[in-house]
mmCIF file with all atom_site columns, C-alpha atoms in Angstrom:
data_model
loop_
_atom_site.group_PDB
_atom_site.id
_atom_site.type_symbol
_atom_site.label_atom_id
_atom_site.label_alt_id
_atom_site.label_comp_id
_atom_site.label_asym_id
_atom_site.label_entity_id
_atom_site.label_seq_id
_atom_site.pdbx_PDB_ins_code
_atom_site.Cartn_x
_atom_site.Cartn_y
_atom_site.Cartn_z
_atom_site.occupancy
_atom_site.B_iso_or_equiv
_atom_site.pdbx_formal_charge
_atom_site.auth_seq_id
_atom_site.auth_comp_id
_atom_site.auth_asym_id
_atom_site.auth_atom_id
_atom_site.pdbx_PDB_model_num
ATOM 1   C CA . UNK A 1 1   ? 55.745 20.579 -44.004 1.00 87.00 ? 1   UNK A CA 1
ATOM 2   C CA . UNK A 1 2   ? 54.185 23.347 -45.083 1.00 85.00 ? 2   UNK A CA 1
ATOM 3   C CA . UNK A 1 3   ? 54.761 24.334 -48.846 1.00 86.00 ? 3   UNK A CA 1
ATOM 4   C CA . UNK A 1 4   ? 54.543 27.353 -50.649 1.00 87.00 ? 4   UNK A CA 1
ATOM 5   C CA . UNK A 1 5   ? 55.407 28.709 -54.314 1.00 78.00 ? 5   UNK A CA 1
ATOM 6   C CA . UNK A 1 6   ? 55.173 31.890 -56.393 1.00 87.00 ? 6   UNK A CA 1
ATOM 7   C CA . UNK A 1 7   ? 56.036 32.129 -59.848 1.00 85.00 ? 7   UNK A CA 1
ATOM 8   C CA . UNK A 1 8   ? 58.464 35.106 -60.129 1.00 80.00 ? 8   UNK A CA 1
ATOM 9   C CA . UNK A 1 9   ? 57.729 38.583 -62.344 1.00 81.00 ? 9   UNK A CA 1
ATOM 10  C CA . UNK A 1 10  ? 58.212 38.131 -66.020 1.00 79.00 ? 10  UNK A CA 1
ATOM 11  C CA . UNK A 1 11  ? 57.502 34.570 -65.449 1.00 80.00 ? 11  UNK A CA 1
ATOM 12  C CA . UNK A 1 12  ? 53.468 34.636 -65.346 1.00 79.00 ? 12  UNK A CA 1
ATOM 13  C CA . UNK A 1 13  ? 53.346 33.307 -69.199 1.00 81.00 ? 13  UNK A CA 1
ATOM 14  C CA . UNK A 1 14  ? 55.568 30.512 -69.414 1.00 83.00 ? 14  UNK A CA 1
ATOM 15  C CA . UNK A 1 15  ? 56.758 29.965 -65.046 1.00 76.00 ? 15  UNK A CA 1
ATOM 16  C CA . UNK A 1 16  ? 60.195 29.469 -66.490 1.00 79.00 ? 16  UNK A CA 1
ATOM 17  C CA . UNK A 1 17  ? 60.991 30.809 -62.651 1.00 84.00 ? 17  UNK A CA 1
ATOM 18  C CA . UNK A 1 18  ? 59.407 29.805 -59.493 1.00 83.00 ? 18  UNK A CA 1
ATOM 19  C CA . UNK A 1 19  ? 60.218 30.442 -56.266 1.00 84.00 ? 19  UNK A CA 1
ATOM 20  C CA . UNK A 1 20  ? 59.370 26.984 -54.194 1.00 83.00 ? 20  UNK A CA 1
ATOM 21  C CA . UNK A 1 21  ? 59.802 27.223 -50.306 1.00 87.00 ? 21  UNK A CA 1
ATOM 22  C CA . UNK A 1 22  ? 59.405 23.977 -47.797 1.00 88.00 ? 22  UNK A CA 1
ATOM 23  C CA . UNK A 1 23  ? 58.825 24.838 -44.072 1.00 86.00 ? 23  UNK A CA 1
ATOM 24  C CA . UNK A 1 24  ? 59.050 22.680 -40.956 1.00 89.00 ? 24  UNK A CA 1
ATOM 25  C CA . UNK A 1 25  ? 55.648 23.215 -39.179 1.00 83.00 ? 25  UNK A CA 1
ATOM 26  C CA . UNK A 1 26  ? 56.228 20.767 -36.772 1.00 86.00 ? 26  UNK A CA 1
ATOM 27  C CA . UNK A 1 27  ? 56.231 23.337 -33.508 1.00 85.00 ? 27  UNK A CA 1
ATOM 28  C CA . UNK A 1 28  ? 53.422 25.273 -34.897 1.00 78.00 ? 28  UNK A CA 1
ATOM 29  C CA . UNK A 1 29  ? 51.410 21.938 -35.336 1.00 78.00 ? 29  UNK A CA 1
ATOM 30  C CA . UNK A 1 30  ? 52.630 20.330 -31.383 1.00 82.00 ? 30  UNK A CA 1
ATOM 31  C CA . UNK A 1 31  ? 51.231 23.992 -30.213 1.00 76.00 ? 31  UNK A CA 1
ATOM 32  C CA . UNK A 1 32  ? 48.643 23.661 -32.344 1.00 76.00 ? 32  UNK A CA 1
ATOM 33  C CA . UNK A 1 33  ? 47.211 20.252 -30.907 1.00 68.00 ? 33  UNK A CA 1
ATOM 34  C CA . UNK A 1 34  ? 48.220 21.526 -27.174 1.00 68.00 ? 34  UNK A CA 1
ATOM 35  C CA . UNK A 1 35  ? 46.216 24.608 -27.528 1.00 68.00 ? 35  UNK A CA 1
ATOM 36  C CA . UNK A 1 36  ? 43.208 22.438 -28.465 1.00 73.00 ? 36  UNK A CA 1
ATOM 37  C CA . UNK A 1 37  ? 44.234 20.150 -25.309 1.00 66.00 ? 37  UNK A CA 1
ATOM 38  C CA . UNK A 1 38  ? 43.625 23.047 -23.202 1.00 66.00 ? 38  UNK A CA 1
ATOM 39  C CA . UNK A 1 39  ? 40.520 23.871 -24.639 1.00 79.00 ? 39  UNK A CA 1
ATOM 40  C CA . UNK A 1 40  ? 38.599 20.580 -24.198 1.00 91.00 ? 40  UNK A CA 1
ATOM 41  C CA . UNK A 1 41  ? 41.305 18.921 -20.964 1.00 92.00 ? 41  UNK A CA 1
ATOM 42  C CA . UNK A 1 42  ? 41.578 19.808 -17.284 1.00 95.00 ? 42  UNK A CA 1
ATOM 43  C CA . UNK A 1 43  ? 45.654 20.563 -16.742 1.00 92.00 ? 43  UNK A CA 1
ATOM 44  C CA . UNK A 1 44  ? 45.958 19.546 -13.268 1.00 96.00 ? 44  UNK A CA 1
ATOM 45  C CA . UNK A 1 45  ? 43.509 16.198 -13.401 1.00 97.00 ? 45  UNK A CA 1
ATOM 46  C CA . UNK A 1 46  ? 43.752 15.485 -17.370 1.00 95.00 ? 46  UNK A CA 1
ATOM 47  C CA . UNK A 1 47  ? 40.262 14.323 -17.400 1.00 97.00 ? 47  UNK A CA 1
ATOM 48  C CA . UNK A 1 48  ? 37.847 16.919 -19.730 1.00 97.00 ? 48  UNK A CA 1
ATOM 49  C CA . UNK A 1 49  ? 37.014 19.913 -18.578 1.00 96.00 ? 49  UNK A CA 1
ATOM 50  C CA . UNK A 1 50  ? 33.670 21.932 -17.864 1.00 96.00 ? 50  UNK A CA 1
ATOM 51  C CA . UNK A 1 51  ? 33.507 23.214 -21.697 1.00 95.00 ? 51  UNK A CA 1
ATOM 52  C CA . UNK A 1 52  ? 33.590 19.906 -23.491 1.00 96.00 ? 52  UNK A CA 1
ATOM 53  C CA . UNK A 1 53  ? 30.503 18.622 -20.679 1.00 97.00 ? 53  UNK A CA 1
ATOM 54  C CA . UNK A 1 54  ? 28.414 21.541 -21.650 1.00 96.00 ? 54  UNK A CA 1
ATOM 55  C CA . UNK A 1 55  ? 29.113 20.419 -25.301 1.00 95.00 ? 55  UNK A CA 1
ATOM 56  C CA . UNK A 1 56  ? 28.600 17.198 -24.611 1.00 96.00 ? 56  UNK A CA 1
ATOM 57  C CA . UNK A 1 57  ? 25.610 17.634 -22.417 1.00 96.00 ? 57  UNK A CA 1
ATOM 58  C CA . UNK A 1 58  ? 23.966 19.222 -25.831 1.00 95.00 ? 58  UNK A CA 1
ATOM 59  C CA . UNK A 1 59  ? 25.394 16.908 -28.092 1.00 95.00 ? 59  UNK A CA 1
ATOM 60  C CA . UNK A 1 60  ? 23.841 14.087 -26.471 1.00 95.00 ? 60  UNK A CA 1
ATOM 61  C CA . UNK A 1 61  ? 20.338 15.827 -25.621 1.00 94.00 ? 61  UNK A CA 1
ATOM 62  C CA . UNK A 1 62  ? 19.841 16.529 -29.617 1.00 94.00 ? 62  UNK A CA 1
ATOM 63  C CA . UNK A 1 63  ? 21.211 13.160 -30.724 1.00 92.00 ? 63  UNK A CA 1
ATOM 64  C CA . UNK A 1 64  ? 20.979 10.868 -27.819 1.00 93.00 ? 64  UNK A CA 1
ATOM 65  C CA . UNK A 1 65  ? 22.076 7.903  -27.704 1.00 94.00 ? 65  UNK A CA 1
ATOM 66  C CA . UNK A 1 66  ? 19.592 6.552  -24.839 1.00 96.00 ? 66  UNK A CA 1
ATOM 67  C CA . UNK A 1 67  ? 19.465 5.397  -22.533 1.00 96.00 ? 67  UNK A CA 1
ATOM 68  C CA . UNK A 1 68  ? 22.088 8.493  -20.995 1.00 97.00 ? 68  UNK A CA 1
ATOM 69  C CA . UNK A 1 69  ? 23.291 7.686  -17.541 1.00 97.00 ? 69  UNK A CA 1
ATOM 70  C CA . UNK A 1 70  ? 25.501 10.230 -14.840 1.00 98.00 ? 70  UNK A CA 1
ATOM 71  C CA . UNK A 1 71  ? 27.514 9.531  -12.392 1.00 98.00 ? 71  UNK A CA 1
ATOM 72  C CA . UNK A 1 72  ? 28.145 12.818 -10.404 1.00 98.00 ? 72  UNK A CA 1
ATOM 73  C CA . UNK A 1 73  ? 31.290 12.661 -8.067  1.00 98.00 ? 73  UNK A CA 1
ATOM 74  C CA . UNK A 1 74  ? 32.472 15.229 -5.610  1.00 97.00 ? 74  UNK A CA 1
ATOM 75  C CA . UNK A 1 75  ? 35.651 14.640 -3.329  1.00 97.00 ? 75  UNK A CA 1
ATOM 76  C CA . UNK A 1 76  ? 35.053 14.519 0.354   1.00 95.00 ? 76  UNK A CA 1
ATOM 77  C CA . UNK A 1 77  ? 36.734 16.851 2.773   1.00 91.00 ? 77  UNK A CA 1
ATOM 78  C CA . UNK A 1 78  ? 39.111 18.898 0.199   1.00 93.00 ? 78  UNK A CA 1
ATOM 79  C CA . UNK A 1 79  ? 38.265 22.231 2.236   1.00 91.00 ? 79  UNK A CA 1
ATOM 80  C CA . UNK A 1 80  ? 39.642 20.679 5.385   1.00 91.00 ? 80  UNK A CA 1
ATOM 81  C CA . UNK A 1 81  ? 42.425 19.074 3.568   1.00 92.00 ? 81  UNK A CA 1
ATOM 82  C CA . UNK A 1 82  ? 43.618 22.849 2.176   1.00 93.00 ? 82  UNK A CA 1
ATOM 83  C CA . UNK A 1 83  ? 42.706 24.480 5.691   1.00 93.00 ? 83  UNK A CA 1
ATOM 84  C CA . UNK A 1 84  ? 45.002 22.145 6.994   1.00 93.00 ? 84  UNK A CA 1
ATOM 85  C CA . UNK A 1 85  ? 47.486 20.466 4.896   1.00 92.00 ? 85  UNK A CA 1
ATOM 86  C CA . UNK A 1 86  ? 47.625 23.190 1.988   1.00 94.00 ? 86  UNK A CA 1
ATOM 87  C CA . UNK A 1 87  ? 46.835 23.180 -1.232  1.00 95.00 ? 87  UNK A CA 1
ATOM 88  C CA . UNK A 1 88  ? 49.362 21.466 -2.586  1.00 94.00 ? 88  UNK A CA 1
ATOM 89  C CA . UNK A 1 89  ? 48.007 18.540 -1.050  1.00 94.00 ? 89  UNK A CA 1
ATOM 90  C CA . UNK A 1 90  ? 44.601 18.912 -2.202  1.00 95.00 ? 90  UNK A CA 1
ATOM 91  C CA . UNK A 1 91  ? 45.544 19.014 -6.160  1.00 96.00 ? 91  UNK A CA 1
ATOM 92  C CA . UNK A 1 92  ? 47.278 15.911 -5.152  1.00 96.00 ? 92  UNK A CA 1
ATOM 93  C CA . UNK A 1 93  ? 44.110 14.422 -4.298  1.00 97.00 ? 93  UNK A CA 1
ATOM 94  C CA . UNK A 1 94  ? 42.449 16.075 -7.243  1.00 98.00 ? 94  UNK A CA 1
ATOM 95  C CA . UNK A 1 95  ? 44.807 14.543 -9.464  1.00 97.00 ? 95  UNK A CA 1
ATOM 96  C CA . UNK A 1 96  ? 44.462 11.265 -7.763  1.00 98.00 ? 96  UNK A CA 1
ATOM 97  C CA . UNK A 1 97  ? 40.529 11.839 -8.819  1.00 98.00 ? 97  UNK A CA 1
ATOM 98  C CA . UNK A 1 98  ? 41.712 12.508 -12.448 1.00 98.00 ? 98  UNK A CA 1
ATOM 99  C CA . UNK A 1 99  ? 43.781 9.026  -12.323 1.00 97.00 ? 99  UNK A CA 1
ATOM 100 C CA . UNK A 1 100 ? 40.997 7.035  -11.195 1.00 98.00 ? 100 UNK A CA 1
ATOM 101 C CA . UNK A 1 101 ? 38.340 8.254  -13.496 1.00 98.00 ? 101 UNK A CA 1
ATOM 102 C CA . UNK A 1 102 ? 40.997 7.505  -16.370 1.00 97.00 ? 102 UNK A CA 1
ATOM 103 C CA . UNK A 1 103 ? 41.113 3.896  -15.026 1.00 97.00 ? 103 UNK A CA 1
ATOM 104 C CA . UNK A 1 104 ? 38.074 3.443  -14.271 1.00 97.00 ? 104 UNK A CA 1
ATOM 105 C CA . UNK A 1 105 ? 36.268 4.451  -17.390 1.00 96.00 ? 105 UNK A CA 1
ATOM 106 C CA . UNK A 1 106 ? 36.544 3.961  -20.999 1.00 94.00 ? 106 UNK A CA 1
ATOM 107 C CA . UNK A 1 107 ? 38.501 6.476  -22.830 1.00 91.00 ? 107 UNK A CA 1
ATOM 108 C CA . UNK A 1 108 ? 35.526 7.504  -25.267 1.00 91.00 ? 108 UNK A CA 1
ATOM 109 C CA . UNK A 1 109 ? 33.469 8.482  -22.273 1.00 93.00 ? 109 UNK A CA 1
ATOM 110 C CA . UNK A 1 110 ? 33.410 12.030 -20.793 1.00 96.00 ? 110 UNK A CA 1
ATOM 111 C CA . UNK A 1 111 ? 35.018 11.964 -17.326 1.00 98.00 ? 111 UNK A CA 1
ATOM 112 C CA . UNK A 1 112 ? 35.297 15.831 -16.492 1.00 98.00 ? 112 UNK A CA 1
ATOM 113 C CA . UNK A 1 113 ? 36.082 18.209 -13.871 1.00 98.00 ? 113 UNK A CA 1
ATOM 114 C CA . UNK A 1 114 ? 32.843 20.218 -14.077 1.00 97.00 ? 114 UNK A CA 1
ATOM 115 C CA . UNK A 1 115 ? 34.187 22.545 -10.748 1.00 94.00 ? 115 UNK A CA 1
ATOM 116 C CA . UNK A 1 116 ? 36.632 22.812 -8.282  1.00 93.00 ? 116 UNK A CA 1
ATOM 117 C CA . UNK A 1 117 ? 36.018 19.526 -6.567  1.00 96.00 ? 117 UNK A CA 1
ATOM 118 C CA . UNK A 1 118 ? 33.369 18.465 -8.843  1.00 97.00 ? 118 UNK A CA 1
ATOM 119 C CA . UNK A 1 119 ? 33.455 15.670 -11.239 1.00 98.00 ? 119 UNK A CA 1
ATOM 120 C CA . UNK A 1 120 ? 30.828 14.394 -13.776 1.00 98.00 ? 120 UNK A CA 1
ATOM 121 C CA . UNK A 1 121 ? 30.659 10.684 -15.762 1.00 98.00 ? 121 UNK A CA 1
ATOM 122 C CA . UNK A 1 122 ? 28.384 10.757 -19.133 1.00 98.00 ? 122 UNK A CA 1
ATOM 123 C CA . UNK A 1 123 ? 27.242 7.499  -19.909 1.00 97.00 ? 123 UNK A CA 1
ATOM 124 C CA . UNK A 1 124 ? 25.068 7.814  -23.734 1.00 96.00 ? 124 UNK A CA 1
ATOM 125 C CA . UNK A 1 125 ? 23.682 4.230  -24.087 1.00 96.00 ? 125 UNK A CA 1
ATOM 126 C CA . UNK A 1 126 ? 24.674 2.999  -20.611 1.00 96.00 ? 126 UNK A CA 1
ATOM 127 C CA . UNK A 1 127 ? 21.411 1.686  -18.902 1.00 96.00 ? 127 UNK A CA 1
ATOM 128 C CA . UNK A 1 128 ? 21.486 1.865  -14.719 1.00 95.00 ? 128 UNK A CA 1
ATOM 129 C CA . UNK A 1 129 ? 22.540 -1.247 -14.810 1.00 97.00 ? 129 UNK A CA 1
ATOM 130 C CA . UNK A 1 130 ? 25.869 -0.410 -16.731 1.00 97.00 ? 130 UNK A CA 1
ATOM 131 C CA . UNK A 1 131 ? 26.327 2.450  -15.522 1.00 97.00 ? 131 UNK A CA 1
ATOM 132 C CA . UNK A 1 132 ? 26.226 0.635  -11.102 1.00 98.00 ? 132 UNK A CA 1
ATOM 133 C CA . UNK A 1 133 ? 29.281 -1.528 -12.897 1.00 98.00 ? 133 UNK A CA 1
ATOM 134 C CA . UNK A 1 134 ? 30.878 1.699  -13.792 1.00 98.00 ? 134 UNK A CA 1
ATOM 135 C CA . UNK A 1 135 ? 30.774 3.070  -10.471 1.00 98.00 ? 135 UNK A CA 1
ATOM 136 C CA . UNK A 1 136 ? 31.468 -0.195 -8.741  1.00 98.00 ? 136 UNK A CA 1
ATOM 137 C CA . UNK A 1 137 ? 34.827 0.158  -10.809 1.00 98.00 ? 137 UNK A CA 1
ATOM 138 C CA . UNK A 1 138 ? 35.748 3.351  -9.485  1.00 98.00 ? 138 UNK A CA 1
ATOM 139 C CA . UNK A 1 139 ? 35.137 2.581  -6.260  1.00 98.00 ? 139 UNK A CA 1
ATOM 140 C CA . UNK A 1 140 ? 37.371 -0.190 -6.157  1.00 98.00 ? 140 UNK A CA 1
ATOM 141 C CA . UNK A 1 141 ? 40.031 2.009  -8.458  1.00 98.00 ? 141 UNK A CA 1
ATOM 142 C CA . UNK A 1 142 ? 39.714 4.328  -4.821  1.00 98.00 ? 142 UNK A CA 1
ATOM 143 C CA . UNK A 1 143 ? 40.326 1.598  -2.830  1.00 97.00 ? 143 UNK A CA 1
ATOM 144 C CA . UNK A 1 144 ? 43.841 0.598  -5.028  1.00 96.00 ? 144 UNK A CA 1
ATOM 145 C CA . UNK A 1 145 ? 44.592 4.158  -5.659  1.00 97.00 ? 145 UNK A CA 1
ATOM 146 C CA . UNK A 1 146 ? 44.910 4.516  -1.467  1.00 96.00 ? 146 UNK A CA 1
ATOM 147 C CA . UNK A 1 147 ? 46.898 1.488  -1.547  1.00 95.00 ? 147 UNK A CA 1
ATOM 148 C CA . UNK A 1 148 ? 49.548 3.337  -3.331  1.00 94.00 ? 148 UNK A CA 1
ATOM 149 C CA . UNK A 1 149 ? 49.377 6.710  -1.652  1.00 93.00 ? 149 UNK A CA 1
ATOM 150 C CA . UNK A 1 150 ? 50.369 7.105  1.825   1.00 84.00 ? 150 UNK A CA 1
ATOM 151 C CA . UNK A 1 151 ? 48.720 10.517 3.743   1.00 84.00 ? 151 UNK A CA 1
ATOM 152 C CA . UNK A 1 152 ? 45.363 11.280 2.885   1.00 89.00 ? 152 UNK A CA 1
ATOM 153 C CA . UNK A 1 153 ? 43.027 8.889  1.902   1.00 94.00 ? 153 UNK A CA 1
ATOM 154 C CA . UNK A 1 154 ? 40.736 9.538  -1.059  1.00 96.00 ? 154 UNK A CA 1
ATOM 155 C CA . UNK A 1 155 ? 36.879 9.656  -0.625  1.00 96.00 ? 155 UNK A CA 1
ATOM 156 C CA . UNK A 1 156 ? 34.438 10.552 -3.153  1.00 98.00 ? 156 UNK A CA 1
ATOM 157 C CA . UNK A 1 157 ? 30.579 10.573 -2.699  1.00 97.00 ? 157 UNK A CA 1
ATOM 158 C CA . UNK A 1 158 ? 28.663 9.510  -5.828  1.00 98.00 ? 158 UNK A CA 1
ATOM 159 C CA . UNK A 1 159 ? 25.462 9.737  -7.382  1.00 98.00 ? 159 UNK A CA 1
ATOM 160 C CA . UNK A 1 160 ? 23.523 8.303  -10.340 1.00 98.00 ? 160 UNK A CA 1
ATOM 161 C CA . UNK A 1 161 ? 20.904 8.885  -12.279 1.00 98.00 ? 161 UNK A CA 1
ATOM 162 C CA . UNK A 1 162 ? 19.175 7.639  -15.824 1.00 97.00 ? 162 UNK A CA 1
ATOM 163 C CA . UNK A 1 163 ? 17.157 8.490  -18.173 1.00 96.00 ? 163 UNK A CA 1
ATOM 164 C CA . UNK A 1 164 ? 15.348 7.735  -21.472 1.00 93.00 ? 164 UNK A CA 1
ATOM 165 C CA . UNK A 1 165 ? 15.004 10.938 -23.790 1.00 88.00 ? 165 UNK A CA 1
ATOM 166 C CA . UNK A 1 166 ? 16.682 14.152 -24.193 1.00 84.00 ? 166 UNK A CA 1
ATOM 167 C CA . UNK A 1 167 ? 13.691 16.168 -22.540 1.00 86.00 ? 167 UNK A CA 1
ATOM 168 C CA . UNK A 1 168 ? 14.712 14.180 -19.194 1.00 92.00 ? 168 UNK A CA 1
ATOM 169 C CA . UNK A 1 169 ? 18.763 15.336 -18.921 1.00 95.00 ? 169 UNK A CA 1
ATOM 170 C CA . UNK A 1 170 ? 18.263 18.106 -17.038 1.00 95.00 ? 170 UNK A CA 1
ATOM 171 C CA . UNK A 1 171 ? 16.564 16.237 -14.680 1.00 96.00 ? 171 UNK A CA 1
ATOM 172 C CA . UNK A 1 172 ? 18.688 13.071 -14.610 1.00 97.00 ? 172 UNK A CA 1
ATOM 173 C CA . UNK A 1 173 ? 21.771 15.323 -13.842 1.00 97.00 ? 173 UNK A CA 1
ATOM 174 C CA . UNK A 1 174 ? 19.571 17.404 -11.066 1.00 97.00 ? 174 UNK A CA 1
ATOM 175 C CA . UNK A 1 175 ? 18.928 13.611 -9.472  1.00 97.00 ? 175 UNK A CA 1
ATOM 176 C CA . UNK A 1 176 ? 22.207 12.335 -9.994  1.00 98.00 ? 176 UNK A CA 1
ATOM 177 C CA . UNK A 1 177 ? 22.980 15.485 -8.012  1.00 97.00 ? 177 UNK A CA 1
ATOM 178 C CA . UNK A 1 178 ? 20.676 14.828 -5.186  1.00 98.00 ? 178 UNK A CA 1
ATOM 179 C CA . UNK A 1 179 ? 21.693 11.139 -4.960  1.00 98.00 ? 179 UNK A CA 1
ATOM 180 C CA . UNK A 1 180 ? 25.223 12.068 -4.478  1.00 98.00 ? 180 UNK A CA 1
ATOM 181 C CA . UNK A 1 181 ? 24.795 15.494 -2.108  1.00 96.00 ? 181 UNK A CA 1
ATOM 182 C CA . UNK A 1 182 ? 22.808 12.530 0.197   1.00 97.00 ? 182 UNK A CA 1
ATOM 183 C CA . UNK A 1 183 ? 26.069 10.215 -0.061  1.00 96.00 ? 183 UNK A CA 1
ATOM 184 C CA . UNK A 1 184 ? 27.915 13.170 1.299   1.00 94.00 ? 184 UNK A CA 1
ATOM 185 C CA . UNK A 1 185 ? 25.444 13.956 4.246   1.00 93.00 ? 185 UNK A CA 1
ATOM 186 C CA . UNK A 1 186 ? 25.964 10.014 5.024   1.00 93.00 ? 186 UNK A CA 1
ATOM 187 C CA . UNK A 1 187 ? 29.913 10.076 4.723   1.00 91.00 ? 187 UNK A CA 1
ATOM 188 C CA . UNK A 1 188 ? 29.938 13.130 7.605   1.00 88.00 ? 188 UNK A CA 1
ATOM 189 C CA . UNK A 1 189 ? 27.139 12.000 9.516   1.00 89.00 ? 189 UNK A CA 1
ATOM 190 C CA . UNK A 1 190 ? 29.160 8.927  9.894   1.00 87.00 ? 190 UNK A CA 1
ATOM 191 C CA . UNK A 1 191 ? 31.931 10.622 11.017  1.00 82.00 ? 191 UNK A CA 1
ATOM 192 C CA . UNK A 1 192 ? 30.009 12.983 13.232  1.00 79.00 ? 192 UNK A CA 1
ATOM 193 C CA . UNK A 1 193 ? 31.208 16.147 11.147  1.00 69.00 ? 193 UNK A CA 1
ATOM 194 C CA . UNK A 1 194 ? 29.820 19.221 9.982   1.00 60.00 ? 194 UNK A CA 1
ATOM 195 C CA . UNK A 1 195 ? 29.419 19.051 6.149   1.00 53.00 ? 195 UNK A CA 1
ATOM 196 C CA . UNK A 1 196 ? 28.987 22.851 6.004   1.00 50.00 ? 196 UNK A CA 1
ATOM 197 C CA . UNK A 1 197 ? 32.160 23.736 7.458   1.00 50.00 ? 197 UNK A CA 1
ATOM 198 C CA . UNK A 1 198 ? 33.693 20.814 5.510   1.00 51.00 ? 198 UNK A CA 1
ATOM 199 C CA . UNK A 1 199 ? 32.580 20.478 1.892   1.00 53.00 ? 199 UNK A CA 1
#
């Protein structure tokens, strides 16, 4: 409710007349708080999106806490999956993503959608150690996830990295990076595919 009064002319001395008036805010609030949503949320995965990571990312190199680990995730074979299927079928898998990383991690940790197939786990105060038991749960949250999908199966190469201070995140997410672009070389080279024409 929002409330306002005025105390009418020839009133100032004594407010022998005011004007009171109660409105119902409620739909300004809801858009409000949905506006905000969208400014920190990813609408087709619900995880956070690339703005709240950069924020994030500074937040936690000026105030730490350490140890920080990342997980860096990208989905495997969405081009081919749009080429081929449509795209339609790729948010599906994108959203799949979103529902895994929402299982798989806390909710006070930033899963986001950093890019169009790109997904990033922030870990402040997570240790390597913590942070293998993270990814250990998402990969079995994959492995139920296409348990309850038929179609295309869901396949994400990951990579993680640690680090001790905030003069190292730059290069823990560059690493992370690394680590997971060489999961994603294995996954085609398994299958005998081109990753270039794939991504």
């Amino acid at each position: 409710i929002h409330m306002q009064f005025s105390v009418l002319a020839d009133h100032q001395d004594h407010w022998g007349l005011v004007l009171l008036s109660l409105v119902d805010i409620t739909a300004r609030k809801k858009a409000e708080a949905y506006l905000e949503y969208l400014g920190k949320h990813d609408v087709l995965t619900q995880l956070r999106n690339r703005t709240f990571y950069v924020e994030e990312i500074n937040r936690i190199t000026r105030k730490g806490p350490w140890p920080l680990s990342v997980i860096t995730i990208d989905l495997n074979g969405l081009k081919v999956i749009n080429d081929e299927h449509g795209h339609a079928v790729g948010d599906t898998l994108l959203r799949r993503v979103g529902e895994v990383l929402t299982k798989a991690v806390e909710p006070t940790v930033c899963a986001a959608r950093v890019g169009g197939d790109e997904f990033t786990v922030l870990l402040p105060g997570v240790d390597e150690r913590g942070a293998q038991a993270v990814q250990e749960r998402i990969v079995s949250m994959v492995e139920i996830n296409n348990q309850f999908y038929p179609g295309q199966p869901l396949s994400l190469a990951m990579g993680l990295a640690c680090c001790a201070s905030g003069e190292q995140v730059e290069d823990t997410l560059h690493r992370a990076d690394q680590a997971m672009y060489r999961e994603k070389l294995r996954y085609y080279k398994e299958r005998g595919l081109d990753r270039r024409k794939l991504a």
